[in-house]
Amino acid sequence: MRTEGRGAPDAGTPWDEIVPLLWMGGHYYRDPSGIRTPVIVSREFDLVISLYVQEGHGPDSGVEHRCVEIPDGPLTAEQIEAVARAAELAAESIEQRRRVLVRCHSGYNRSGLVMAHALTLLGYSTDDAIFLVRYRRSKWALNNSLFVDYLNTGLDVARLLTGLEA
């Protein structure tokens, strides 16, 4: 189910604003000349939620940084719960007028899952949330169909169903 490296090109930007104050990104992008460039976060955001962590990619000290490392594949019930908590933190931070970046390796799937769920918590329908993530970040966003299934099922139900399999 892992999608990283399956033909999805690097994004053309380090991060993209999905809705005001809520940004989605990755750890690498292709600059305008086509060179793969690391994304280094400094102080652009008040909160950075990382679903993938790589040393040296920021953010600066003093910036709130939450790391919730999950795979780009099937998730356990505990991992789905962690995704839900990260999305809740992002939504609460937006309501407090804080600038939030949600990022993963490529900035497509794991960050897309958290981002789309955060958008539903902010009042968007699931379909609209998925559309916004793909439209504003990349058509490659949420190309992990399992993550779309989690969103369409609802993370609470997906967590319960996944927990039954254990």
PDB file of C-alpha atoms in Angstrom:
ATOM      1  CA  MET A   1       0.000   0.000   0.000  1.00  0.00           C
ATOM      2  CA  ARG A   2       2.991   2.273   0.379  1.00  0.00           C
ATOM      3  CA  THR A   3       2.942   4.919  -2.326  1.00  0.00           C
ATOM      4  CA  GLU A   4       6.149   6.832  -1.677  1.00  0.00           C
ATOM      5  CA  GLY A   5       8.393   6.507  -4.722  1.00  0.00           C
ATOM      6  CA  ARG A   6       5.738   4.979  -6.969  1.00  0.00           C
ATOM      7  CA  GLY A   7       6.030   7.518  -9.721  1.00  0.00           C
ATOM      8  CA  ALA A   8       4.675  10.524  -7.873  1.00  0.00           C
ATOM      9  CA  PRO A   9       6.944  13.453  -8.697  1.00  0.00           C
ATOM     10  CA  ASP A  10       8.299  15.753  -6.025  1.00  0.00           C
ATOM     11  CA  ALA A  11       6.054  18.730  -5.374  1.00  0.00           C
ATOM     12  CA  GLY A  12       6.915  21.982  -7.088  1.00  0.00           C
ATOM     13  CA  THR A  13       6.750  23.981  -3.848  1.00  0.00           C
ATOM     14  CA  PRO A  14       8.047  23.422  -0.313  1.00  0.00           C
ATOM     15  CA  TRP A  15       4.515  23.873   1.091  1.00  0.00           C
ATOM     16  CA  ASP A  16       1.093  25.081  -0.037  1.00  0.00           C
ATOM     17  CA  GLU A  17      -1.667  26.900   1.820  1.00  0.00           C
ATOM     18  CA  ILE A  18      -4.774  24.696   1.751  1.00  0.00           C
ATOM     19  CA  VAL A  19      -7.009  27.123   3.645  1.00  0.00           C
ATOM     20  CA  PRO A  20      -5.955  30.316   5.431  1.00  0.00           C
ATOM     21  CA  LEU A  21      -3.314  29.571   8.084  1.00  0.00           C
ATOM     22  CA  LEU A  22      -3.192  25.838   7.266  1.00  0.00           C
ATOM     23  CA  TRP A  23      -0.300  24.657   5.107  1.00  0.00           C
ATOM     24  CA  MET A  24       0.746  21.256   3.761  1.00  0.00           C
ATOM     25  CA  GLY A  25       4.247  20.257   2.708  1.00  0.00           C
ATOM     26  CA  GLY A  26       7.028  17.734   2.544  1.00  0.00           C
ATOM     27  CA  HIS A  27      10.724  17.407   3.183  1.00  0.00           C
ATOM     28  CA  TYR A  28      11.779  17.808  -0.488  1.00  0.00           C
ATOM     29  CA  TYR A  29      10.530  19.644  -3.564  1.00  0.00           C
ATOM     30  CA  ARG A  30      11.716  20.418  -7.104  1.00  0.00           C
ATOM     31  CA  ASP A  31      12.822  24.015  -7.445  1.00  0.00           C
ATOM     32  CA  PRO A  32      11.976  25.963 -10.630  1.00  0.00           C
ATOM     33  CA  SER A  33      15.139  24.651 -12.337  1.00  0.00           C
ATOM     34  CA  GLY A  34      14.125  21.045 -11.545  1.00  0.00           C
ATOM     35  CA  ILE A  35      16.667  20.408  -8.796  1.00  0.00           C
ATOM     36  CA  ARG A  36      15.511  18.290  -5.854  1.00  0.00           C
ATOM     37  CA  THR A  37      15.816  20.595  -2.877  1.00  0.00           C
ATOM     38  CA  PRO A  38      15.422  19.906   0.844  1.00  0.00           C
ATOM     39  CA  VAL A  39      12.698  21.833   2.619  1.00  0.00           C
ATOM     40  CA  ILE A  40      14.105  23.490   5.712  1.00  0.00           C
ATOM     41  CA  VAL A  41      11.515  25.019   8.033  1.00  0.00           C
ATOM     42  CA  SER A  42      12.711  27.829  10.248  1.00  0.00           C
ATOM     43  CA  ARG A  43      10.190  30.227  11.858  1.00  0.00           C
ATOM     44  CA  GLU A  44       7.523  30.522   9.152  1.00  0.00           C
ATOM     45  CA  PHE A  45       4.925  28.676  11.246  1.00  0.00           C
ATOM     46  CA  ASP A  46       3.680  28.667  14.830  1.00  0.00           C
ATOM     47  CA  LEU A  47       3.147  24.899  14.813  1.00  0.00           C
ATOM     48  CA  VAL A  48       4.720  22.190  12.657  1.00  0.00           C
ATOM     49  CA  ILE A  49       3.194  18.704  12.694  1.00  0.00           C
ATOM     50  CA  SER A  50       5.603  16.167  11.182  1.00  0.00           C
ATOM     51  CA  LEU A  51       4.382  12.721  10.138  1.00  0.00           C
ATOM     52  CA  TYR A  52       7.898  11.947   8.943  1.00  0.00           C
ATOM     53  CA  VAL A  53      11.043  13.324  10.545  1.00  0.00           C
ATOM     54  CA  GLN A  54      14.435  13.972   9.042  1.00  0.00           C
ATOM     55  CA  GLU A  55      17.248  15.601  10.984  1.00  0.00           C
ATOM     56  CA  GLY A  56      18.182  19.097   9.840  1.00  0.00           C
ATOM     57  CA  HIS A  57      14.825  19.971   8.273  1.00  0.00           C
ATOM     58  CA  GLY A  58      13.657  22.184  11.133  1.00  0.00           C
ATOM     59  CA  PRO A  59      11.785  23.866  12.526  1.00  0.00           C
ATOM     60  CA  ASP A  60      13.860  26.301  14.587  1.00  0.00           C
ATOM     61  CA  SER A  61      13.829  26.013  18.354  1.00  0.00           C
ATOM     62  CA  GLY A  62      11.010  28.026  19.818  1.00  0.00           C
ATOM     63  CA  VAL A  63       8.555  26.759  17.192  1.00  0.00           C
ATOM     64  CA  GLU A  64       6.120  24.165  18.520  1.00  0.00           C
ATOM     65  CA  HIS A  65       6.922  20.870  16.783  1.00  0.00           C
ATOM     66  CA  ARG A  66       4.805  17.738  17.131  1.00  0.00           C
ATOM     67  CA  CYS A  67       6.161  14.520  15.645  1.00  0.00           C
ATOM     68  CA  VAL A  68       3.669  11.760  14.885  1.00  0.00           C
ATOM     69  CA  GLU A  69       5.611   9.290  12.784  1.00  0.00           C
ATOM     70  CA  ILE A  70       3.324   6.924  10.882  1.00  0.00           C
ATOM     71  CA  PRO A  71       3.873   4.755   7.813  1.00  0.00           C
ATOM     72  CA  ASP A  72       2.507   5.524   4.358  1.00  0.00           C
ATOM     73  CA  GLY A  73       0.543   2.293   4.491  1.00  0.00           C
ATOM     74  CA  PRO A  74      -1.944   0.431   6.678  1.00  0.00           C
ATOM     75  CA  LEU A  75      -2.219   2.000  10.116  1.00  0.00           C
ATOM     76  CA  THR A  76      -2.866   0.423  13.489  1.00  0.00           C
ATOM     77  CA  ALA A  77      -5.733   1.611  15.662  1.00  0.00           C
ATOM     78  CA  GLU A  78      -3.208   3.531  17.775  1.00  0.00           C
ATOM     79  CA  GLN A  79      -1.745   5.228  14.694  1.00  0.00           C
ATOM     80  CA  ILE A  80      -5.214   6.235  13.477  1.00  0.00           C
ATOM     81  CA  GLU A  81      -5.874   7.704  16.928  1.00  0.00           C
ATOM     82  CA  ALA A  82      -2.584   9.638  16.695  1.00  0.00           C
ATOM     83  CA  VAL A  83      -3.639  10.978  13.275  1.00  0.00           C
ATOM     84  CA  ALA A  84      -6.963  12.116  14.752  1.00  0.00           C
ATOM     85  CA  ARG A  85      -5.193  13.882  17.645  1.00  0.00           C
ATOM     86  CA  ALA A  86      -2.792  15.613  15.233  1.00  0.00           C
ATOM     87  CA  ALA A  87      -5.733  16.794  13.117  1.00  0.00           C
ATOM     88  CA  GLU A  88      -7.512  18.064  16.234  1.00  0.00           C
ATOM     89  CA  LEU A  89      -4.388  19.997  17.244  1.00  0.00           C
ATOM     90  CA  ALA A  90      -4.150  21.523  13.757  1.00  0.00           C
ATOM     91  CA  ALA A  91      -7.834  22.533  13.747  1.00  0.00           C
ATOM     92  CA  GLU A  92      -7.631  24.006  17.269  1.00  0.00           C
ATOM     93  CA  SER A  93      -4.509  25.945  16.303  1.00  0.00           C
ATOM     94  CA  ILE A  94      -6.235  27.413  13.239  1.00  0.00           C
ATOM     95  CA  GLU A  95      -9.146  28.491  15.403  1.00  0.00           C
ATOM     96  CA  GLN A  96      -6.546  30.273  17.600  1.00  0.00           C
ATOM     97  CA  ARG A  97      -5.229  32.056  14.459  1.00  0.00           C
ATOM     98  CA  ARG A  98      -1.894  30.190  14.515  1.00  0.00           C
ATOM     99  CA  ARG A  99      -0.014  29.351  11.287  1.00  0.00           C
ATOM    100  CA  VAL A 100       0.224  25.553  10.955  1.00  0.00           C
ATOM    101  CA  LEU A 101       2.305  23.334   8.671  1.00  0.00           C
ATOM    102  CA  VAL A 102       1.443  19.650   8.367  1.00  0.00           C
ATOM    103  CA  ARG A 103       4.200  17.748   6.581  1.00  0.00           C
ATOM    104  CA  CYS A 104       5.430  14.275   5.728  1.00  0.00           C
ATOM    105  CA  HIS A 105       8.132  12.958   3.386  1.00  0.00           C
ATOM    106  CA  SER A 106       6.669  14.005   0.030  1.00  0.00           C
ATOM    107  CA  GLY A 107       3.822  16.126   1.323  1.00  0.00           C
ATOM    108  CA  TYR A 108       1.114  13.999  -0.276  1.00  0.00           C
ATOM    109  CA  ASN A 109      -0.324  11.135   1.779  1.00  0.00           C
ATOM    110  CA  ARG A 110       0.360  11.168   5.501  1.00  0.00           C
ATOM    111  CA  SER A 111       0.112  14.954   5.637  1.00  0.00           C
ATOM    112  CA  GLY A 112      -2.936  14.745   3.372  1.00  0.00           C
ATOM    113  CA  LEU A 113      -4.662  12.382   5.788  1.00  0.00           C
ATOM    114  CA  VAL A 114      -4.115  14.705   8.755  1.00  0.00           C
ATOM    115  CA  MET A 115      -4.926  17.782   6.674  1.00  0.00           C
ATOM    116  CA  ALA A 116      -8.188  16.404   5.269  1.00  0.00           C
ATOM    117  CA  HIS A 117      -9.351  15.265   8.705  1.00  0.00           C
ATOM    118  CA  ALA A 118      -8.478  18.673  10.175  1.00  0.00           C
ATOM    119  CA  LEU A 119     -10.559  20.297   7.432  1.00  0.00           C
ATOM    120  CA  THR A 120     -13.557  18.123   8.342  1.00  0.00           C
ATOM    121  CA  LEU A 121     -13.153  19.244  11.952  1.00  0.00           C
ATOM    122  CA  LEU A 122     -13.231  22.825  10.668  1.00  0.00           C
ATOM    123  CA  GLY A 123     -16.582  22.167   8.960  1.00  0.00           C
ATOM    124  CA  TYR A 124     -15.717  20.932   5.466  1.00  0.00           C
ATOM    125  CA  SER A 125     -17.313  17.794   4.073  1.00  0.00           C
ATOM    126  CA  THR A 126     -14.969  14.858   3.491  1.00  0.00           C
ATOM    127  CA  ASP A 127     -15.324  15.232  -0.281  1.00  0.00           C
ATOM    128  CA  ASP A 128     -14.551  18.950  -0.114  1.00  0.00           C
ATOM    129  CA  ALA A 129     -11.588  18.335   2.192  1.00  0.00           C
ATOM    130  CA  ILE A 130     -10.084  15.758  -0.185  1.00  0.00           C
ATOM    131  CA  PHE A 131     -10.721  18.066  -3.146  1.00  0.00           C
ATOM    132  CA  LEU A 132      -9.048  21.022  -1.414  1.00  0.00           C
ATOM    133  CA  VAL A 133      -5.972  18.980  -0.486  1.00  0.00           C
ATOM    134  CA  ARG A 134      -5.564  17.770  -4.077  1.00  0.00           C
ATOM    135  CA  TYR A 135      -6.417  21.097  -5.690  1.00  0.00           C
ATOM    136  CA  ARG A 136      -4.189  23.251  -3.511  1.00  0.00           C
ATOM    137  CA  ARG A 137      -1.247  20.861  -2.948  1.00  0.00           C
ATOM    138  CA  SER A 138      -1.095  18.446  -5.881  1.00  0.00           C
ATOM    139  CA  LYS A 139      -3.142  15.981  -7.880  1.00  0.00           C
ATOM    140  CA  TRP A 140      -0.774  13.412  -6.333  1.00  0.00           C
ATOM    141  CA  ALA A 141      -1.989  14.225  -2.827  1.00  0.00           C
ATOM    142  CA  LEU A 142      -3.885  11.424  -1.115  1.00  0.00           C
ATOM    143  CA  ASN A 143      -2.939   8.915  -3.807  1.00  0.00           C
ATOM    144  CA  ASN A 144      -2.906   6.279  -1.044  1.00  0.00           C
ATOM    145  CA  SER A 145      -6.415   4.874  -1.512  1.00  0.00           C
ATOM    146  CA  LEU A 146      -6.401   3.343   1.970  1.00  0.00           C
ATOM    147  CA  PHE A 147      -6.059   6.812   3.491  1.00  0.00           C
ATOM    148  CA  VAL A 148      -9.004   8.022   1.397  1.00  0.00           C
ATOM    149  CA  ASP A 149     -10.969   4.995   2.669  1.00  0.00           C
ATOM    150  CA  TYR A 150     -10.100   5.959   6.267  1.00  0.00           C
ATOM    151  CA  LEU A 151     -11.404   9.478   5.602  1.00  0.00           C
ATOM    152  CA  ASN A 152     -14.596   8.293   3.889  1.00  0.00           C
ATOM    153  CA  THR A 153     -15.284   5.784   6.667  1.00  0.00           C
ATOM    154  CA  GLY A 154     -14.450   8.312   9.376  1.00  0.00           C
ATOM    155  CA  LEU A 155     -11.341   7.994  11.506  1.00  0.00           C
ATOM    156  CA  ASP A 156     -13.298   6.937  14.605  1.00  0.00           C
ATOM    157  CA  VAL A 157     -14.934   4.040  12.744  1.00  0.00           C
ATOM    158  CA  ALA A 158     -11.692   3.165  10.918  1.00  0.00           C
ATOM    159  CA  ARG A 159      -9.890   3.018  14.279  1.00  0.00           C
ATOM    160  CA  LEU A 160     -12.537   0.707  15.751  1.00  0.00           C
ATOM    161  CA  LEU A 161     -12.551  -1.576  12.700  1.00  0.00           C
ATOM    162  CA  THR A 162      -8.757  -1.711  12.628  1.00  0.00           C
ATOM    163  CA  GLY A 163      -8.735  -2.515  16.335  1.00  0.00           C
ATOM    164  CA  LEU A 164     -11.007  -5.500  15.714  1.00  0.00           C
ATOM    165  CA  GLU A 165      -8.443  -6.998  13.337  1.00  0.00           C
ATOM    166  CA  ALA A 166      -5.733  -7.039  16.011  1.00  0.00           C
TER     167      ALA A 166
END
